[in-house]
Amino acid sequence: MSLRPWLILMSYLCFFQINSNSFAKEFHNSENALNATEEWQAPNDVINSYPYYFSGFDEENRPILVCEFGKWDLRRFFDEGRDVNILHKYVDQALDRFVSGPPKELYPEGNAADGTVLIADLDGFNIRQVASAECFRLILGIASKFSKLEKHLAYGFFINLNYLAERTYEVARPLLGSLVERVEVYGTNSAKWIPKLLRALPADQLPPWYGGPKKHFSPVVVYG
């Protein structure tokens, strides 16, 4: 790969990091935005391209939301000239579901503790997603939306952060607010983060690629 894309990327990272406070104000939507999207139906190609799911529950019956964000090809929306507001609304709906959890009939018997567990997987995150200023702004906008989960996140894990994802996380960190205090961040070495997941979460509530049993795995509910 030529050096030029990386130089462009680093200039973006520096610019957005220096101006993170102004972008935080720009991207911070109102609380009401999280309560108006449950009945909205996203286009089928969006649902299929940007999935997320509840894998199961922790020992306190908190739902575990998994988002394999590194595989979300956000750049495609700009390349195809699509309305980016669709993606914003799709993320708002996902955050609604994070707050409300899966349908109540899917919970295990017994009372559930407050909050939701988050696993954000950045595996596959690459330079194509951030080599466009527009797409990079969208990523920061999504990060800002996640700050709305401060009161609802019990604890979480950001995993599979390569060098590029780590740099992007550092830029987005101010936009995440106090959410970062309840999130553990790990690189691409699964030998380090799988034991952490298994200490915090029941193995049978996780798919095999996160340390779950080596057998057929069925999430509680899949969106996408």
CSV table of N, CA and C in Angstrom, one decimal, residues 43 45-46 76-86:
chain,number,residue,atom,x,y,z
A,43,PRO,N,-34.4,-0.2,5.3
A,43,PRO,CA,-34.3,-1.0,4.0
A,43,PRO,C,-33.7,-2.3,4.2
A,45,ASP,N,-31.5,-4.1,2.6
A,45,ASP,CA,-30.1,-4.2,2.4
A,45,ASP,C,-29.3,-3.6,3.6
A,46,VAL,N,-29.9,-2.6,4.2
A,46,VAL,CA,-29.2,-2.1,5.4
A,46,VAL,C,-29.3,-3.1,6.6
A,76,ARG,N,-19.6,2.3,1.9
A,76,ARG,CA,-20.5,2.0,0.8
A,76,ARG,C,-21.6,3.0,0.6
A,77,PHE,N,-22.2,3.5,1.8
A,77,PHE,CA,-23.3,4.4,1.7
A,77,PHE,C,-22.9,5.7,0.9
A,78,PHE,N,-21.7,6.2,1.2
A,78,PHE,CA,-21.2,7.4,0.5
A,78,PHE,C,-20.8,7.1,-1.0
A,79,ASP,N,-20.2,5.9,-1.2
A,79,ASP,CA,-19.9,5.6,-2.6
A,79,ASP,C,-21.1,5.4,-3.5
A,80,GLU,N,-22.2,5.0,-2.9
A,80,GLU,CA,-23.4,4.8,-3.7
A,80,GLU,C,-24.3,6.0,-3.6
A,81,GLY,N,-23.9,7.1,-3.0
A,81,GLY,CA,-24.7,8.3,-2.9
A,81,GLY,C,-26.0,8.2,-2.2
A,82,ARG,N,-26.0,7.2,-1.2
A,82,ARG,CA,-27.2,7.0,-0.4
A,82,ARG,C,-27.4,8.1,0.7
A,83,ASP,N,-28.6,8.2,1.2
A,83,ASP,CA,-29.0,9.2,2.2
A,83,ASP,C,-28.4,8.7,3.6
A,84,VAL,N,-27.4,9.4,4.1
A,84,VAL,CA,-26.8,8.9,5.3
A,84,VAL,C,-27.7,9.0,6.5
A,85,ASN,N,-28.7,9.8,6.4
A,85,ASN,CA,-29.7,9.8,7.5
A,85,ASN,C,-30.4,8.5,7.8
A,86,ILE,N,-30.4,7.6,6.8
A,86,ILE,CA,-30.9,6.3,7.0
A,86,ILE,C,-30.0,5.5,8.0
